[in-house]
Amino acid sequence: MDEFELEDNLEFILQSIQGLMEDQGENNAFGDANQNELFASLVNYDHEDMLPDVSVADVAAGKDMQGIPWEKMLFGRDQYREMKMKNYRNYQNLSYAREDALQECKRVEKDSPYYDFHYNTRRARPSIVHFQLRNLVWATTKHDVYTMHDQSVTHWSSLDQLSTELINADDCIVPKQRGHGSQSVAMVQVTTMAVDSNLLVVGGFQGEVICKRLDDDGVVFSTRVTDDENAITNSLEIYQDPSGSRRLVAANNDCSIRIFDTEYFDLLKHYVFPWSVNSVSVSPNGKLFAVLGDHEDGLVVDPKCGKAIGSLRGHLDYSFASAWHPDGNIVATGSQDTTCRLWDIRNLSQSVAVLGGRMGSIRCVKFSSDGRFLATAEPVDFVHIYDSFADYGKSHEIDLFGEIGGLSFSPDTEAFYVGLADQTYGGLIEFTKRHQHHYLNSLW
């Protein structure tokens, strides 16, 4: 992966409008507004004060769910959206025309919302260290969410409206467990994370892996998996292997995936690939890995030996996200070519569906635990929730402004969380599942 500086989303809007004004001269669509006026219209608060949270009652009263004061700005939301759509440039590692990536895309009907806005808190807003890694939000119940902000790994309780720091990655972290490769780490730039049951694991820019048991103080295990200069921990997943043992798999920029046990964190297996590994996800039965990296093709790998048993051919650029349907037959992959492809593991000759984004790469992919929904996130602004019961032909599109740091369904599927890293209007946004109580109609 290449390092890349993130731009604040609303500053990007400002720069884009200014560019349009200069390009079109007196005929620009924004009249006589100058850059200072535009900036003043975009930022209407004291930078030292955090904007207030936004509740469902606020939105019902007409407030924007991000708290963006569109009524005070020179131009409305639709105009800003139109400008952003015209001027956004998606990041590419390989050369291709976006039209080529989108030509196979399924026609998808925008259905009524599957999830309704519930709450937006500023106190758990995620921060993004690497622009291609967006897996920084994990919900373990409908009320408990884990994320990170400014190197602080936090737990957000939507029930108590309380954010609690669990790990300060800027500090020197001294693990409780000694031996088994465990070592102290410090000044960790958190790139990715995973939470399952009682175990929280975060990865770092220099190949760090930090493990914490949620019912215990401190960190149980930490290490740097490699001394390679290009060592970023890109992906982590906690899973159960076919024997019933819990495992941790890490994907790194040194072209490797490593499998650890989760009791003593011994390194059990180390597999090397021809390219940097950006994402690894594990099938529900623990028998297959989907391995994606700095190549347009992905692999299906046997974790017992590290050998590829199939290829995922169709994307036109590097991929950074994947997820398995709970039935174990379908795997979804998200690529910088702005598409998500669905593959049937029983026949990998071609993808069974291609779902196109609105503007940018697909950087986060998650299935709900019941398999009903597939959620995908673009780098900025757009989240898509597809209905698998409609053969992915219907979707709910969530339109926001900001860099998306991650998304997560709660295990019971009742809540859906989106983390927005925008410096001004970011937050952790909670949506609640909409229930269609058709049986009530029979009472009337």
Coordinates of C-alpha atoms in Angstrom, one line a residue:
M1 CA 0.0 0.0 0.0
D2 CA 1.0 3.6 -0.5
E3 CA 0.8 6.2 2.2
F4 CA -1.6 9.0 1.5
E5 CA -2.7 12.1 3.4
L6 CA -6.4 12.2 4.2
E7 CA -8.2 15.5 3.4
D8 CA -10.9 16.7 5.7
N9 CA -14.1 16.1 3.9
L10 CA -15.6 19.6 4.2
E11 CA -12.3 21.2 3.5
F12 CA -12.4 19.1 0.3
I13 CA -15.8 20.6 -0.5
L14 CA -14.4 24.1 0.0
Q15 CA -11.4 23.5 -2.3
S16 CA -13.6 21.9 -4.9
I17 CA -16.1 24.8 -4.9
Q18 CA -13.2 27.3 -5.1
G19 CA -11.8 25.3 -8.1
L20 CA -15.2 25.4 -9.8
M21 CA -15.4 29.2 -9.2
E22 CA -12.0 29.7 -10.8
D23 CA -12.6 27.4 -13.7
Q24 CA -16.0 29.0 -14.6
G25 CA -15.1 32.6 -13.9
E26 CA -18.1 35.0 -13.9
N27 CA -20.4 32.1 -14.9
N28 CA -19.7 30.0 -11.8
A29 CA -22.8 28.6 -10.0
F30 CA -21.8 30.2 -6.7
G31 CA -22.2 33.8 -7.6
D32 CA -19.8 36.3 -6.0
A33 CA -19.0 34.2 -2.9
N34 CA -15.3 34.2 -2.2
Q35 CA -13.2 31.6 -0.4
N36 CA -13.4 33.3 3.0
E37 CA -17.1 33.5 2.8
L38 CA -17.4 29.9 1.9
F39 CA -15.1 28.8 4.7
A40 CA -17.2 30.8 7.1
S41 CA -20.3 29.2 5.9
L42 CA -18.9 25.7 6.3
V43 CA -17.5 26.2 9.8
N44 CA -19.8 27.8 12.2
Y45 CA -18.5 26.7 15.6
D46 CA -15.6 27.2 18.0
H47 CA -12.9 24.6 17.2
E48 CA -12.2 24.2 20.9
D49 CA -15.7 23.1 21.6
M50 CA -17.1 19.7 20.5
L51 CA -20.4 19.9 18.7
P52 CA -23.3 18.4 20.6
D53 CA -24.6 14.9 20.0
V54 CA -27.6 14.5 17.8
S55 CA -30.6 12.4 18.9
V56 CA -33.6 11.0 17.0
A57 CA -35.7 13.7 18.6
D58 CA -33.4 16.4 17.1
V59 CA -33.7 14.8 13.6
A60 CA -37.5 14.6 14.0
A61 CA -37.4 18.4 14.7
G62 CA -35.6 19.0 11.5
K63 CA -31.9 18.8 12.5
D64 CA -29.4 17.2 10.2
M65 CA -28.2 13.9 11.7
Q66 CA -24.6 15.0 11.5
G67 CA -25.5 18.4 13.0
I68 CA -24.4 20.2 9.8
P69 CA -26.2 23.6 9.9
W70 CA -27.2 23.7 6.2
E71 CA -29.6 26.6 6.9
K72 CA -26.6 28.8 7.9
M73 CA -24.6 27.9 4.8
L74 CA -24.5 29.8 1.5
F75 CA -25.8 26.7 -0.4
G76 CA -28.0 23.8 0.4
R77 CA -27.1 20.2 0.9
D78 CA -28.1 19.1 -2.6
Q79 CA -25.7 21.6 -4.1
Y80 CA -22.8 20.5 -2.0
R81 CA -23.6 16.9 -2.8
E82 CA -23.7 17.6 -6.5
M83 CA -20.4 19.4 -6.4
K84 CA -18.8 16.6 -4.4
M85 CA -20.0 13.9 -6.9
K86 CA -18.6 15.9 -9.8
N87 CA -15.2 16.6 -8.2
Y88 CA -14.3 13.5 -6.1
R89 CA -11.4 11.6 -7.5
N90 CA -11.2 8.0 -6.4
Y91 CA -7.7 6.7 -5.5
Q92 CA -6.3 4.0 -7.9
N93 CA -3.2 1.9 -7.7
L94 CA -3.7 0.5 -11.2
S95 CA -4.7 2.2 -14.5
Y96 CA -8.2 1.5 -15.8
A97 CA -11.4 3.3 -16.7
R98 CA -14.1 3.2 -14.0
E99 CA -16.6 2.5 -16.7
D100 CA -14.9 -0.9 -17.3
A101 CA -15.3 -1.7 -13.6
L102 CA -19.0 -0.7 -13.5
Q103 CA -20.1 -2.4 -16.7
E104 CA -21.0 -5.7 -15.0
C105 CA -22.8 -4.0 -12.1
K106 CA -26.2 -5.3 -11.1
R107 CA -29.1 -2.9 -11.3
V108 CA -30.1 -2.2 -7.7
E109 CA -33.4 -0.6 -6.6
K110 CA -33.1 1.9 -3.7
D111 CA -35.6 0.5 -1.2
S112 CA -37.1 2.0 1.9
P113 CA -34.7 2.2 4.8
Y114 CA -33.8 -1.0 6.6
Y115 CA -32.3 0.9 9.5
D116 CA -33.5 4.2 10.9
F117 CA -31.3 6.9 12.5
H118 CA -31.2 6.7 16.3
Y119 CA -28.2 8.6 17.7
N120 CA -25.0 10.4 16.7
T121 CA -22.3 10.8 19.4
R122 CA -19.1 12.9 19.0
R123 CA -17.5 11.1 22.0
A124 CA -16.6 7.9 20.1
R125 CA -15.7 9.4 16.7
P126 CA -13.0 7.2 15.0
S127 CA -9.7 8.5 13.7
I128 CA -8.1 7.1 10.5
V129 CA -4.3 6.5 10.4
H130 CA -4.1 4.9 6.9
F131 CA -6.5 6.0 4.2
Q132 CA -7.0 2.5 2.8
L133 CA -7.8 0.8 6.1
R134 CA -11.3 1.4 7.4
N135 CA -12.1 -1.4 9.9
L136 CA -12.3 0.6 13.1
V137 CA -15.8 0.0 14.4
W138 CA -16.9 -3.2 16.2
A139 CA -20.3 -3.8 17.9
T140 CA -20.4 -6.7 20.3
T141 CA -24.0 -6.0 21.4
K142 CA -26.5 -3.4 20.3
H143 CA -25.3 -1.2 23.1
D144 CA -21.5 -1.9 23.2
V145 CA -19.2 -0.6 20.5
Y146 CA -15.4 -0.5 20.2
T147 CA -13.5 2.1 18.2
M148 CA -10.5 4.3 18.4
H149 CA -9.8 8.1 18.3
D150 CA -6.4 9.8 18.4
Q151 CA -4.7 6.5 19.4
S152 CA -7.2 5.9 22.2
V153 CA -9.0 2.6 21.9
T154 CA -12.4 3.1 23.5
H155 CA -15.6 1.4 24.5
W156 CA -18.9 3.3 23.8
S157 CA -22.0 2.3 25.8
S158 CA -25.0 3.6 24.0
L159 CA -27.1 2.6 27.0
D160 CA -25.1 4.7 29.5
Q161 CA -24.0 7.3 26.9
L162 CA -20.4 6.8 28.2
S163 CA -17.1 6.5 26.4
T164 CA -14.3 4.6 28.3
E165 CA -10.7 4.4 27.3
L166 CA -9.3 0.8 27.2
I167 CA -5.9 1.3 25.6
N168 CA -3.8 4.4 25.1
A169 CA -1.7 3.4 22.2
D170 CA 0.6 6.5 22.6
D171 CA 1.8 5.1 26.0
C172 CA 4.4 2.4 26.5
I173 CA 2.4 -0.8 26.6
V174 CA 3.9 -3.4 28.8
P175 CA 2.1 -6.8 28.3
K176 CA 1.3 -9.0 31.3
Q177 CA 2.3 -12.1 29.4
R178 CA 6.0 -12.6 29.1
G179 CA 7.7 -14.9 26.6
H180 CA 6.0 -16.4 23.5
G181 CA 7.3 -13.4 21.5
S182 CA 5.6 -10.9 23.7
Q183 CA 7.3 -7.5 23.9
S184 CA 6.5 -3.9 24.9
V185 CA 5.4 -1.5 22.2
A186 CA 5.0 2.3 22.3
M187 CA 3.6 5.2 20.2
V188 CA 1.5 2.8 18.2
Q189 CA -0.5 4.2 15.3
V190 CA -3.6 2.0 15.3
T191 CA -4.5 0.9 11.8
T192 CA -7.1 -1.9 12.3
M193 CA -8.9 -3.8 15.0
A194 CA -11.1 -6.8 15.8
V195 CA -13.3 -7.7 18.8
D196 CA -14.8 -11.1 19.5
S197 CA -16.4 -12.3 22.8
N198 CA -13.8 -11.3 25.5
L199 CA -10.9 -10.5 23.2
L200 CA -10.0 -7.1 21.7
V201 CA -7.1 -7.0 19.2
V202 CA -5.6 -3.9 17.5
G203 CA -2.9 -3.6 14.8
G204 CA -0.4 -0.9 14.2
F205 CA 1.5 0.9 11.5
Q206 CA 4.8 -0.8 12.4
G207 CA 3.5 -4.3 12.5
E208 CA 2.2 -4.2 16.1
V209 CA -0.4 -6.6 17.4
I210 CA -1.9 -5.7 20.8
C211 CA -4.3 -8.1 22.6
K212 CA -6.5 -7.2 25.6
R213 CA -9.0 -9.4 27.5
L214 CA -12.1 -7.2 28.2
D215 CA -12.6 -8.6 31.7
D216 CA -9.0 -7.8 32.7
D217 CA -7.0 -4.6 33.2
G218 CA -4.0 -3.9 31.1
V219 CA -2.8 -5.7 27.9
V220 CA -2.2 -9.4 28.0
F221 CA 0.0 -9.6 24.9
S222 CA 1.7 -7.3 22.5
T223 CA 4.4 -7.7 19.9
R224 CA 5.8 -6.5 16.6
V225 CA 5.3 -9.4 14.2
T226 CA 8.2 -8.4 11.9
D227 CA 11.1 -6.0 11.7
D228 CA 10.4 -5.4 8.0
E229 CA 10.2 -1.7 7.2
N230 CA 7.0 -2.2 5.4
A231 CA 5.1 -4.0 8.1
I232 CA 1.7 -2.4 8.5
T233 CA -0.9 -4.7 10.2
N234 CA -3.7 -4.3 7.7
S235 CA -6.3 -6.8 8.9
L236 CA -7.1 -8.9 12.0
E237 CA -9.8 -11.6 12.5
I238 CA -10.6 -13.7 15.5
Y239 CA -12.2 -17.1 14.6
Q240 CA -12.8 -20.7 15.6
D241 CA -10.9 -23.3 13.7
P242 CA -12.5 -26.7 12.8
S243 CA -11.1 -28.3 16.0
G244 CA -13.0 -25.7 18.1
S245 CA -9.9 -23.7 19.1
R246 CA -10.0 -19.9 19.0
R247 CA -7.4 -18.4 16.7
L248 CA -6.2 -14.9 15.6
V249 CA -5.1 -14.3 12.0
A250 CA -3.2 -11.1 11.1
A251 CA -2.5 -9.8 7.5
N252 CA 0.6 -7.6 7.1
N253 CA 2.3 -5.5 4.4
D254 CA 5.3 -7.8 4.5
C255 CA 3.3 -10.2 2.2
S256 CA 2.4 -12.4 5.2
I257 CA -0.5 -13.8 7.1
R258 CA 0.2 -15.2 10.6
I259 CA -2.0 -17.4 12.8
F260 CA -1.8 -17.2 16.6
D261 CA -3.6 -19.2 19.3
T262 CA -5.5 -16.9 21.6
E263 CA -4.5 -18.5 24.9
Y264 CA -0.7 -17.9 25.0
F265 CA -0.5 -16.1 21.5
D266 CA 2.0 -18.6 20.2
L267 CA 2.7 -18.1 16.5
L268 CA 1.3 -21.3 14.9
K269 CA 1.6 -20.7 11.2
H270 CA 3.2 -18.1 8.9
Y271 CA 2.4 -18.0 5.2
V272 CA 4.0 -15.7 2.6
F273 CA 2.4 -14.5 -0.6
P274 CA 3.7 -12.7 -3.7
W275 CA 2.2 -9.3 -2.7
S276 CA 1.3 -7.3 0.4
V277 CA -1.8 -8.8 2.1
N278 CA -4.4 -6.2 2.8
S279 CA -7.3 -8.3 4.1
V280 CA -7.9 -11.8 5.3
S281 CA -11.4 -13.1 6.3
V282 CA -12.3 -16.6 7.6
S283 CA -15.2 -18.7 6.5
P284 CA -17.8 -19.6 9.2
N285 CA -16.5 -23.1 9.6
G286 CA -12.9 -21.9 9.8
K287 CA -11.8 -24.0 6.8
L288 CA -11.1 -21.3 4.3
F289 CA -9.4 -17.9 4.1
A290 CA -10.2 -15.1 1.6
V291 CA -6.9 -13.4 1.0
L292 CA -6.7 -10.0 -0.8
G293 CA -3.8 -7.7 -1.4
D294 CA -1.8 -5.5 -3.7
H295 CA -3.1 -7.4 -6.8
E296 CA -6.3 -7.3 -8.7
D297 CA -7.0 -11.0 -8.1
G298 CA -7.7 -12.5 -4.7
L299 CA -7.2 -16.0 -3.4
V300 CA -9.1 -18.6 -1.5
V301 CA -6.6 -20.3 0.8
D302 CA -6.5 -23.5 2.9
P303 CA -5.4 -22.3 6.4
K304 CA -3.9 -25.8 7.2
C305 CA -1.2 -25.4 4.6
G306 CA -1.4 -21.9 3.2
K307 CA -2.0 -23.1 -0.3
A308 CA -4.4 -21.4 -2.7
I309 CA -7.3 -23.6 -3.8
G310 CA -9.0 -21.0 -5.9
S311 CA -8.7 -17.5 -7.4
L312 CA -11.1 -14.5 -7.3
R313 CA -10.7 -12.9 -10.7
G314 CA -12.6 -9.9 -11.8
H315 CA -11.6 -6.8 -9.9
L316 CA -9.5 -4.2 -11.7
D317 CA -7.5 -2.8 -8.7
Y318 CA -6.3 -3.8 -5.3
S319 CA -8.8 -4.9 -2.6
F320 CA -8.9 -4.1 1.1
A321 CA -12.0 -5.8 2.5
S322 CA -13.9 -9.1 2.5
A323 CA -16.6 -10.9 4.5
W324 CA -18.3 -14.3 4.4
H325 CA -22.0 -14.9 4.4
P326 CA -23.0 -16.9 7.4
D327 CA -24.0 -19.8 5.2
G328 CA -20.3 -20.2 4.2
N329 CA -21.0 -20.3 0.5
I330 CA -20.8 -16.6 -0.4
V331 CA -17.8 -14.3 0.1
A332 CA -17.9 -10.6 -0.7
T333 CA -14.9 -8.6 -1.7
G334 CA -14.5 -4.8 -1.8
S335 CA -12.0 -3.2 -4.2
Q336 CA -10.6 0.2 -5.1
D337 CA -12.2 -0.3 -8.5
T338 CA -15.4 1.0 -6.7
T339 CA -17.2 -2.4 -6.7
C340 CA -18.1 -5.2 -4.3
R341 CA -18.1 -8.6 -5.9
L342 CA -19.9 -11.7 -4.6
W343 CA -18.5 -15.1 -5.2
D344 CA -20.0 -18.6 -4.7
I345 CA -17.2 -20.7 -3.2
R346 CA -18.7 -23.8 -5.0
N347 CA -17.9 -22.2 -8.4
L348 CA -15.3 -19.5 -8.5
S349 CA -15.2 -19.3 -12.3
Q350 CA -16.8 -15.9 -12.1
S351 CA -18.5 -13.6 -9.5
V352 CA -22.2 -14.1 -9.1
A353 CA -22.9 -10.4 -8.7
V354 CA -21.2 -7.1 -8.9
L355 CA -22.4 -4.1 -6.8
G356 CA -21.2 -0.7 -7.7
G357 CA -20.4 2.2 -5.4
R358 CA -21.5 5.8 -6.0
M359 CA -18.1 7.5 -5.9
G360 CA -15.2 5.6 -4.4
S361 CA -13.5 2.4 -3.4
I362 CA -15.3 -0.2 -1.3
R363 CA -13.2 -0.2 1.8
C364 CA -15.4 -2.0 4.4
V365 CA -17.7 -5.0 3.9
K366 CA -19.8 -6.7 6.6
F367 CA -22.7 -9.2 6.6
S368 CA -25.3 -9.2 9.3
S369 CA -25.2 -12.4 11.5
D370 CA -28.5 -13.6 10.0
G371 CA -27.2 -13.2 6.5
R372 CA -30.1 -10.9 5.6
F373 CA -28.0 -7.8 4.9
L374 CA -24.7 -6.9 3.3
A375 CA -23.2 -3.5 4.2
T376 CA -20.5 -1.8 2.2
A377 CA -18.7 1.5 2.9
E378 CA -17.0 3.8 0.4
P379 CA -14.1 5.9 1.7
V380 CA -16.4 9.0 2.1
D381 CA -20.0 9.8 2.3
F382 CA -21.8 6.6 1.2
V383 CA -22.8 3.4 3.0
H384 CA -24.9 0.8 1.2
I385 CA -27.0 -1.9 2.8
Y386 CA -28.1 -4.7 0.4
D387 CA -30.9 -7.1 0.9
S388 CA -29.7 -10.7 0.3
F389 CA -33.4 -11.9 0.4
A390 CA -33.9 -9.8 -2.7
D391 CA -30.8 -11.3 -4.4
Y392 CA -29.0 -8.1 -3.6
G393 CA -31.3 -6.2 -6.0
K394 CA -32.6 -3.8 -3.4
S395 CA -30.6 -1.6 -1.1
H396 CA -30.7 1.2 1.5
E397 CA -28.3 4.0 0.8
I398 CA -27.1 6.1 3.7
D399 CA -25.8 9.5 2.4
L400 CA -23.4 11.3 4.8
F401 CA -20.5 13.8 4.6
G402 CA -17.2 12.5 6.0
E403 CA -14.5 9.9 5.9
I404 CA -15.9 6.6 6.9
G405 CA -13.8 4.8 9.5
G406 CA -15.8 1.6 9.8
L407 CA -19.2 0.0 10.1
S408 CA -20.7 -2.9 12.2
F409 CA -23.9 -4.7 12.7
S410 CA -24.7 -5.8 16.3
P411 CA -24.8 -9.6 16.7
D412 CA -28.6 -9.5 17.1
T413 CA -28.8 -7.3 13.9
E414 CA -31.0 -4.8 15.9
A415 CA -28.3 -2.0 15.6
F416 CA -26.0 -0.8 12.9
Y417 CA -23.1 1.6 13.5
V418 CA -21.2 3.8 11.1
G419 CA -18.1 5.6 12.3
L420 CA -17.4 9.0 10.6
A421 CA -13.9 10.5 11.0
D422 CA -14.7 13.9 9.7
Q423 CA -12.9 16.5 11.9
T424 CA -15.8 18.8 12.0
Y425 CA -19.0 16.7 11.7
G426 CA -17.8 13.2 12.5
G427 CA -19.3 10.9 15.0
L428 CA -20.3 7.3 15.8
I429 CA -23.8 7.1 14.3
E430 CA -26.3 4.4 15.6
F431 CA -29.1 3.2 13.4
T432 CA -31.9 0.8 14.6
K433 CA -33.5 -1.9 12.6
R434 CA -36.8 -1.1 11.1
H435 CA -39.4 -3.8 11.7
Q436 CA -42.3 -4.3 9.3
H437 CA -45.1 -5.5 11.6
H438 CA -47.4 -6.6 8.8
Y439 CA -49.5 -8.7 11.2
L440 CA -50.9 -5.5 12.6
N441 CA -52.6 -4.8 9.3
S442 CA -55.0 -7.7 10.0
L443 CA -56.4 -5.8 13.0
W444 CA -57.8 -3.0 10.9

